[in-house]
Coordinates of C-alpha atoms and ligand atoms in Angstrom, one line a residue:
M1 CA 119.5 -28.6 -23.6
Q2 CA 123.1 -28.9 -24.7
I3 CA 124.0 -29.1 -28.4
Q4 CA 127.5 -30.5 -29.0
E5 CA 129.4 -30.0 -32.2
H6 CA 131.7 -32.6 -33.8
S7 CA 130.7 -35.2 -31.3
S8 CA 132.0 -38.8 -31.6
L9 CA 129.4 -41.5 -31.7
R10 CA 131.8 -44.3 -30.9
S11 CA 130.4 -45.1 -27.5
L12 CA 126.8 -44.8 -28.7
N13 CA 126.8 -47.7 -31.2
T14 CA 127.2 -51.4 -30.4
F15 CA 129.5 -51.9 -33.4
G16 CA 131.9 -49.5 -31.6
L17 CA 132.5 -47.7 -34.9
D18 CA 133.9 -44.2 -34.9
A19 CA 132.0 -41.5 -36.7
V20 CA 131.5 -37.8 -35.8
A21 CA 128.2 -36.0 -35.8
R22 CA 128.3 -32.4 -36.9
Y23 CA 125.6 -31.6 -34.2
F24 CA 124.5 -33.9 -31.4
A25 CA 121.8 -33.4 -28.7
R26 CA 119.9 -35.5 -26.2
V27 CA 116.2 -34.9 -25.8
H28 CA 114.3 -35.9 -22.6
S29 CA 110.8 -34.8 -23.4
P30 CA 108.6 -34.1 -26.4
E31 CA 108.9 -30.3 -25.6
E32 CA 112.7 -30.5 -25.8
A33 CA 112.4 -32.4 -29.0
R34 CA 110.2 -29.7 -30.5
E35 CA 112.5 -27.0 -29.4
L36 CA 115.5 -28.7 -30.8
L37 CA 113.8 -29.5 -34.2
M38 CA 112.7 -25.8 -34.6
D39 CA 116.3 -24.7 -34.7
S40 CA 117.1 -23.4 -38.2
R41 CA 120.7 -24.7 -38.2
W42 CA 119.6 -28.1 -39.5
R43 CA 116.8 -26.9 -41.7
D44 CA 118.6 -28.1 -44.8
L45 CA 120.7 -30.8 -43.2
P46 CA 119.9 -34.5 -42.5
I47 CA 118.4 -35.3 -39.1
R48 CA 118.9 -38.8 -37.6
V49 CA 117.3 -40.3 -34.5
L50 CA 119.6 -42.4 -32.4
G51 CA 118.4 -44.9 -29.9
G52 CA 120.6 -47.5 -28.3
G53 CA 122.7 -47.7 -31.5
S54 CA 122.4 -51.5 -31.6
N55 CA 121.0 -51.7 -35.2
I56 CA 123.1 -49.2 -37.1
L57 CA 126.2 -49.3 -39.2
L58 CA 128.1 -46.0 -39.3
T59 CA 129.9 -45.7 -42.6
G60 CA 131.2 -42.1 -42.2
D61 CA 130.8 -38.8 -40.4
L62 CA 127.3 -37.3 -40.3
D63 CA 126.9 -33.8 -41.7
G64 CA 123.7 -32.9 -39.8
L65 CA 121.9 -33.4 -36.5
V66 CA 122.0 -36.6 -34.5
L67 CA 119.2 -36.6 -31.9
R68 CA 119.6 -39.1 -29.1
N69 CA 116.3 -40.1 -27.7
D70 CA 116.2 -40.2 -23.9
L71 CA 112.4 -40.0 -23.3
G72 CA 111.7 -42.1 -20.3
G73 CA 108.7 -43.4 -18.3
I74 CA 106.5 -46.5 -18.1
S75 CA 102.9 -46.4 -17.0
I76 CA 99.9 -48.6 -16.9
V77 CA 97.1 -46.9 -18.9
S78 CA 94.3 -49.3 -18.6
E79 CA 93.5 -52.6 -16.9
G80 CA 90.8 -55.1 -17.9
P81 CA 90.0 -58.7 -16.7
D82 CA 92.1 -60.2 -19.5
S83 CA 94.6 -57.6 -20.5
I84 CA 96.6 -54.6 -19.4
D85 CA 97.7 -51.7 -21.5
I86 CA 101.0 -50.0 -20.8
R87 CA 102.7 -47.0 -22.4
A88 CA 106.5 -46.6 -22.5
G89 CA 108.6 -43.6 -23.4
A90 CA 110.6 -44.3 -26.5
G91 CA 113.9 -43.9 -24.7
V92 CA 113.2 -46.6 -22.2
N93 CA 115.6 -49.6 -22.4
W94 CA 113.8 -52.4 -24.1
H95 CA 114.8 -55.1 -21.6
S96 CA 113.7 -52.9 -18.7
L97 CA 110.3 -52.7 -20.2
V98 CA 110.3 -56.6 -20.6
N99 CA 111.3 -56.8 -16.9
F100 CA 108.6 -54.4 -15.9
C101 CA 106.0 -56.8 -17.5
V102 CA 107.7 -60.1 -16.3
Y103 CA 107.9 -58.9 -12.7
R104 CA 104.1 -58.2 -12.7
N105 CA 103.3 -61.4 -14.5
F106 CA 102.0 -59.5 -17.6
G107 CA 102.5 -61.9 -20.4
G108 CA 103.6 -61.4 -24.0
L109 CA 107.0 -59.9 -24.2
E110 CA 109.0 -62.6 -22.3
N111 CA 110.4 -64.2 -25.5
L112 CA 111.8 -60.8 -26.4
S113 CA 113.9 -60.6 -23.3
L114 CA 117.4 -59.2 -23.6
I115 CA 117.1 -57.6 -27.0
P116 CA 119.4 -54.6 -26.9
G117 CA 118.2 -51.0 -27.6
Q118 CA 115.2 -48.8 -26.8
V119 CA 111.5 -49.1 -26.9
G120 CA 111.2 -46.5 -29.7
A121 CA 113.3 -48.6 -32.1
G122 CA 111.2 -51.7 -31.5
P123 CA 108.4 -50.8 -34.0
I124 CA 111.0 -49.7 -36.6
Q125 CA 111.9 -53.3 -37.5
N126 CA 109.0 -55.0 -35.6
I127 CA 111.6 -56.7 -33.4
G128 CA 111.3 -60.4 -33.0
A129 CA 112.9 -63.4 -31.4
Y130 CA 112.0 -66.9 -30.4
G131 CA 108.8 -67.0 -32.4
V132 CA 107.3 -63.7 -31.1
E133 CA 107.1 -60.3 -32.8
L134 CA 106.5 -56.9 -31.2
Q135 CA 103.4 -56.3 -33.5
E136 CA 101.5 -59.0 -31.6
H137 CA 101.4 -56.8 -28.5
F138 CA 101.4 -53.4 -30.2
V139 CA 98.5 -51.0 -29.9
E140 CA 99.7 -47.7 -31.2
L141 CA 102.6 -45.2 -31.1
E142 CA 102.9 -41.5 -31.0
A143 CA 105.4 -39.8 -33.2
L144 CA 106.6 -36.3 -34.0
H145 CA 107.4 -35.4 -37.6
L146 CA 111.0 -34.2 -37.8
R147 CA 110.3 -31.4 -40.2
D148 CA 106.8 -30.1 -39.8
L149 CA 106.5 -31.1 -36.1
T150 CA 103.1 -32.6 -36.4
L151 CA 102.2 -35.1 -33.8
V152 CA 100.8 -38.3 -35.4
R153 CA 99.4 -41.5 -34.0
F154 CA 100.0 -44.8 -35.8
D155 CA 97.9 -47.8 -35.0
R156 CA 99.0 -51.4 -36.0
E157 CA 97.6 -51.1 -39.5
A158 CA 99.3 -47.8 -40.2
C159 CA 102.7 -49.2 -39.1
R160 CA 102.5 -51.8 -41.9
F161 CA 104.5 -54.3 -39.9
G162 CA 106.3 -57.1 -41.7
Y163 CA 109.1 -59.6 -41.0
R164 CA 111.7 -57.3 -39.3
D165 CA 110.0 -54.4 -41.2
S166 CA 107.6 -51.5 -40.9
I167 CA 106.6 -48.4 -42.7
F168 CA 109.4 -46.6 -40.8
K169 CA 112.0 -48.7 -42.7
Q170 CA 110.3 -48.0 -46.0
E171 CA 108.6 -44.8 -47.2
L172 CA 108.7 -43.1 -43.7
R173 CA 112.4 -43.8 -43.1
D174 CA 114.0 -41.1 -41.1
Q175 CA 110.9 -38.9 -41.1
F176 CA 109.6 -39.3 -37.5
L177 CA 110.8 -39.3 -33.9
I178 CA 108.8 -42.0 -32.1
L179 CA 107.9 -40.6 -28.7
S180 CA 106.0 -43.4 -27.0
V181 CA 104.6 -46.8 -27.6
R182 CA 101.5 -48.5 -26.2
F183 CA 101.4 -52.2 -25.7
R184 CA 98.7 -54.7 -24.7
L185 CA 99.8 -57.6 -22.4
D186 CA 97.9 -60.7 -21.3
R187 CA 96.8 -61.6 -17.8
H188 CA 96.4 -65.2 -18.9
P189 CA 99.2 -65.7 -21.4
V190 CA 99.6 -68.7 -23.6
L191 CA 103.3 -69.2 -23.3
R192 CA 105.4 -69.8 -26.4
T193 CA 108.0 -72.4 -25.6
G194 CA 108.1 -74.3 -28.9
Y195 CA 110.9 -72.4 -30.5
G196 CA 114.6 -73.3 -30.5
A197 CA 116.0 -74.5 -27.2
I198 CA 113.5 -73.0 -24.8
V199 CA 111.9 -76.3 -23.8
Q200 CA 115.4 -77.9 -23.2
E201 CA 116.5 -74.9 -21.3
L202 CA 113.4 -75.0 -19.1
E203 CA 114.1 -78.7 -18.4
S204 CA 117.7 -78.0 -17.5
M205 CA 116.4 -75.3 -15.1
G206 CA 114.2 -77.9 -13.5
V207 CA 111.0 -76.1 -14.5
G208 CA 108.0 -78.4 -14.7
E209 CA 105.3 -75.7 -15.3
P210 CA 106.7 -72.7 -17.1
S211 CA 105.6 -69.1 -16.3
V212 CA 106.2 -65.7 -17.8
Q213 CA 109.2 -65.4 -15.4
T214 CA 110.8 -68.8 -16.2
V215 CA 110.4 -68.4 -20.0
S216 CA 112.1 -65.0 -19.8
E217 CA 114.9 -66.6 -17.7
A218 CA 115.3 -69.4 -20.2
V219 CA 115.5 -66.9 -23.1
I220 CA 118.1 -64.9 -21.2
R221 CA 120.2 -68.0 -20.5
I222 CA 120.1 -69.1 -24.2
R223 CA 120.9 -65.7 -25.5
S224 CA 123.7 -65.1 -23.1
S225 CA 125.4 -68.4 -24.0
K226 CA 124.9 -68.0 -27.8
L227 CA 125.1 -64.5 -29.0
P228 CA 128.3 -62.4 -29.1
D229 CA 128.3 -59.7 -26.4
P230 CA 128.8 -56.3 -28.0
S231 CA 130.9 -55.2 -25.0
Q232 CA 133.4 -58.0 -26.0
A233 CA 133.1 -57.8 -29.8
G234 CA 131.3 -55.0 -31.5
N235 CA 128.3 -56.1 -33.5
A236 CA 124.7 -55.2 -34.3
G237 CA 123.1 -58.6 -34.1
S238 CA 121.9 -60.2 -37.3
F239 CA 123.3 -58.2 -40.2
F240 CA 121.0 -59.7 -42.8
K241 CA 117.3 -60.7 -42.7
N242 CA 116.4 -64.4 -43.3
P243 CA 115.3 -64.6 -46.9
V244 CA 111.7 -65.5 -47.6
L245 CA 111.0 -67.7 -50.6
S246 CA 107.7 -68.9 -52.1
T247 CA 106.8 -72.5 -51.3
E248 CA 107.6 -73.5 -54.9
E249 CA 111.0 -71.7 -54.9
F250 CA 111.8 -73.4 -51.6
R251 CA 110.8 -76.8 -52.9
Q252 CA 113.2 -76.4 -55.9
F253 CA 115.9 -75.1 -53.6
Q254 CA 115.6 -78.0 -51.2
A255 CA 115.8 -80.5 -54.0
E256 CA 119.3 -79.1 -54.7
H257 CA 120.3 -78.5 -51.1
P258 CA 118.6 -81.2 -49.0
L259 CA 120.2 -80.0 -45.7
V260 CA 118.6 -76.5 -45.8
A261 CA 116.1 -75.8 -43.0
G262 CA 112.9 -74.0 -44.1
F263 CA 110.4 -72.4 -41.8
P264 CA 106.9 -72.1 -43.2
Q265 CA 105.4 -68.6 -43.0
Q266 CA 101.9 -67.4 -43.7
A267 CA 100.7 -67.0 -47.3
G268 CA 102.6 -69.8 -49.0
Q269 CA 106.1 -68.6 -48.0
V270 CA 109.1 -70.3 -46.5
K271 CA 111.8 -68.6 -44.5
V272 CA 115.4 -69.8 -45.0
S273 CA 118.1 -69.3 -42.4
A274 CA 120.5 -66.6 -43.7
G275 CA 123.1 -67.9 -41.1
W276 CA 123.1 -71.3 -42.8
L277 CA 123.5 -69.8 -46.3
I278 CA 126.5 -67.7 -45.1
E279 CA 128.0 -70.6 -43.3
Q280 CA 127.8 -72.8 -46.4
C281 CA 129.8 -70.2 -48.3
G282 CA 132.6 -70.6 -45.7
W283 CA 132.4 -67.3 -43.9
K284 CA 131.7 -68.4 -40.4
G285 CA 134.6 -67.3 -38.2
Y286 CA 136.3 -65.5 -41.1
R287 CA 138.4 -62.4 -40.2
E288 CA 140.3 -59.8 -42.1
G289 CA 142.0 -57.3 -39.9
D290 CA 139.4 -56.2 -37.3
A291 CA 136.3 -57.0 -39.5
G292 CA 134.9 -60.5 -39.3
V293 CA 132.1 -63.0 -39.0
A294 CA 131.3 -64.3 -35.5
P295 CA 132.6 -67.9 -35.0
T296 CA 129.4 -68.9 -33.2
Q297 CA 126.8 -67.2 -35.5
A298 CA 127.5 -66.5 -39.2
L299 CA 124.7 -63.9 -39.3
V300 CA 126.6 -61.6 -37.0
L301 CA 129.4 -59.4 -38.4
V302 CA 131.9 -58.2 -35.9
N303 CA 134.2 -55.3 -35.3
Y304 CA 137.1 -56.8 -33.3
G305 CA 138.5 -53.4 -32.4
K306 CA 139.5 -50.8 -35.1
A307 CA 137.5 -51.8 -38.1
S308 CA 135.8 -49.0 -40.0
G309 CA 132.1 -49.0 -41.0
L310 CA 133.3 -49.1 -44.6
Q311 CA 135.3 -52.3 -44.0
I312 CA 132.3 -53.9 -42.4
A313 CA 130.1 -52.8 -45.3
G314 CA 132.6 -54.1 -47.8
L315 CA 132.8 -57.5 -46.0
A316 CA 129.0 -57.6 -46.0
E317 CA 128.8 -57.0 -49.7
R318 CA 131.2 -59.8 -50.5
I319 CA 129.2 -62.2 -48.2
R320 CA 126.0 -61.1 -49.9
D321 CA 127.5 -61.6 -53.4
S322 CA 128.9 -65.0 -52.6
V323 CA 125.5 -66.2 -51.3
L324 CA 123.9 -64.8 -54.5
Q325 CA 126.4 -66.5 -56.7
R326 CA 126.2 -69.9 -55.0
F327 CA 122.5 -70.1 -54.2
G328 CA 120.8 -67.5 -56.3
I329 CA 119.3 -65.9 -53.2
L330 CA 119.7 -62.1 -52.6
M331 CA 119.9 -61.3 -48.8
E332 CA 118.6 -58.0 -47.6
R333 CA 120.4 -56.0 -44.9
E334 CA 118.6 -55.9 -41.6
V335 CA 121.0 -53.3 -40.1
N336 CA 120.3 -49.6 -40.9
T337 CA 123.2 -48.0 -42.7
W338 CA 124.0 -44.4 -41.9
Ligands
LIG401 P1 119.2 -47.8 -33.1 O1 120.2 -48.8 -33.5 O2 119.6 -46.7 -32.3 O3 118.3 -47.4 -34.3 C1 117.8 -48.3 -35.2 C2 117.0 -47.6 -36.2 O4 115.8 -47.1 -35.6 C3 117.6 -46.3 -36.8 O5 117.2 -46.2 -38.1 C4 117.1 -45.2 -35.9 O6 117.0 -43.9 -36.6 C5 115.7 -45.7 -35.6 N1 115.2 -45.2 -34.4 C6 115.6 -45.6 -33.1 N2 114.8 -45.0 -32.2 C7 113.9 -44.2 -32.8 C8 112.8 -43.4 -32.4 N3 112.5 -43.2 -31.1 N4 112.1 -42.8 -33.4 C9 112.4 -43.0 -34.7 N5 113.4 -43.7 -35.1 C10 114.1 -44.4 -34.2 N6 116.7 -57.3 -33.1 C11 115.6 -58.2 -33.1 O7 114.6 -57.8 -33.8 N7 115.6 -59.3 -32.4 C12 116.6 -59.7 -31.7 O8 116.6 -60.8 -31.1 C13 117.8 -58.9 -31.7 N8 118.9 -59.3 -31.0 C14 120.0 -58.5 -31.0 C15 121.2 -59.0 -30.3 C16 122.3 -58.2 -30.3 C17 123.5 -58.7 -29.6 C18 122.3 -57.0 -31.0 C19 123.6 -56.1 -31.0 C20 121.2 -56.5 -31.7 C21 120.0 -57.3 -31.7 N9 118.9 -56.9 -32.4 C22 117.8 -57.7 -32.4 C23 118.9 -55.6 -33.2 C24 118.5 -54.4 -32.3 O9 118.8 -54.6 -31.0 C25 117.0 -54.0 -32.4 O10 116.7 -53.7 -33.8 C26 116.7 -52.8 -31.6 O11 115.3 -52.6 -31.6 C27 117.4 -51.5 -32.0 O12 117.2 -50.6 -31.0 P2 118.1 -49.3 -30.8 O13 117.5 -48.4 -29.8 O14 119.5 -49.7 -30.5 O15 118.1 -48.6 -32.2
LIG402 P1 118.5 -69.9 -33.9 O1 117.5 -70.2 -32.8 O2 119.8 -70.7 -34.0 O3 117.7 -70.1 -35.3 C1 118.4 -69.8 -36.5 C2 117.4 -69.2 -37.5 O4 116.4 -70.2 -37.8 C3 116.8 -68.0 -36.9 O5 117.1 -66.9 -37.8 C4 115.3 -68.3 -36.9 O6 114.5 -67.3 -37.6 C5 115.1 -69.6 -37.6 N1 114.3 -70.5 -36.7 C6 114.8 -71.4 -35.8 N2 113.8 -72.1 -35.2 C7 112.7 -71.6 -35.8 C8 111.3 -72.0 -35.6 N3 110.9 -72.9 -34.8 N4 110.4 -71.3 -36.4 C9 110.8 -70.4 -37.2 N5 112.0 -70.0 -37.4 C10 113.0 -70.6 -36.7 O7 118.8 -68.3 -33.9 P2 119.7 -67.4 -33.0 O8 120.7 -66.7 -33.8 O9 120.2 -68.2 -31.8 O10 118.6 -66.4 -32.5 C11 117.6 -66.7 -31.6 C12 116.4 -65.8 -31.8 O11 116.9 -64.4 -31.5 C13 115.9 -65.7 -33.3 O12 114.5 -65.5 -33.2 C14 116.6 -64.5 -33.8 O13 115.8 -63.8 -34.8 C15 116.7 -63.6 -32.6 N6 117.9 -62.7 -32.8 C16 117.8 -61.7 -33.6 C17 118.9 -60.8 -33.8 C18 118.8 -59.6 -34.7 O14 119.6 -58.8 -34.7 N7 117.7 -59.5 -35.4 C19 120.1 -61.1 -33.1 C20 120.2 -62.2 -32.3 C21 119.0 -63.0 -32.1 P3 114.1 -65.9 -36.9 O15 115.3 -65.1 -36.8 O16 113.1 -65.4 -37.8 O17 113.5 -66.2 -35.5

């Protein structure tokens, strides 16, 4: 295993931000990960786990170890009449895993097509899109503690999944390396086409009876036409989470702002579109130097070339403050700041 010193992370994060890791290494197996983590050089230094780099904001150089996870492999671990369990190495590309399932007609993950990043990062924020969240098909994960090297299994309850959230973004932040994740897929899936433009897209594709494959294809088409491509303009997807209000708070808010869309959640809560709030404050398409807000989706902050992480963070703070001042709603960052 090669350990690099003073290694640039620019090509390893989708914002395209330049930051240097004091130490950098790739691990391809749990054994390699253990061997690396036993090294005393980073005993008193921070250790960060890097996946596909599509949900991080690098605000400066990192004085410690950055461990890039390259643990591969997808296998079917059990098959029943109604469901199939598969296990994927945490370093597997997320969309490759979706394709593995879609190709075999295993249902469940098709609405999560084309989300960038790796399998191991999926549970960190309980990735979600088009009305489906990872937790719905999650069975368990295996993780290695970065300091005491214990191997721990987390079932769904232990992960404490929430809206774009889990225990790994809260009290266990930066404490574990997720090694593998087990999912349960459906042989007879109930397809979810009621969200956004999926139905219209299926119609324009000439699909009468949708399948796992055609729903995946529809999601891919919508995403490709709407979301800024990080290879064209650096970004990390949604920068903020959609705020969740109580039903009463939402009712009051809607009385003052009748055009706001609210999406009822469980337990008397209503989700408000953060993109709408930001747009109302006039930020959509805004640009200062190379830092800006995507013209097609106000929730996405963009590095047009040479912006620094601090410039992006500064812009994000001003956006958050203006939304707070105008609407009294505090938006929380979805992106992980390093
Ligand atoms: P990274 O950015 O590398 O890491 C994110 C966090 O997870 C970091 O804190 C890191 O330390 C931790 N981490 C990563 N791997 C591991 C591991 N093996 N063990 C422990 N910790 C780990 N997200 C959605 O939920 N839905 C979407 O629809 C969506 N669309 C996106 C579209 C675009 C264009 C972009 C750029 C991003 C989008 N995202 C979306 C955000 C992002 O793709 C996901 O959050 C993804 O899961 C991040 O994966 P990653 O491997 O790139 O993680
Ligand atoms: P969109 O479909 O234009 O919707 C705008 C917002 O309204 C979304 O944030 C979505 O919440 C909410 N919404 C729309 N229809 C809804 C419904 N029927 N029920 C509940 N909520 C609804 O959003 P988009 O930007 O094109 O993204 C499409 C999907 O991809 C969304 O699910 C989004 O979360 C996901 N995505 C996520 C990221 C990321 O980085 N996290 C980046 C790109 C896209 P939700 O976000 O809760 O779904």
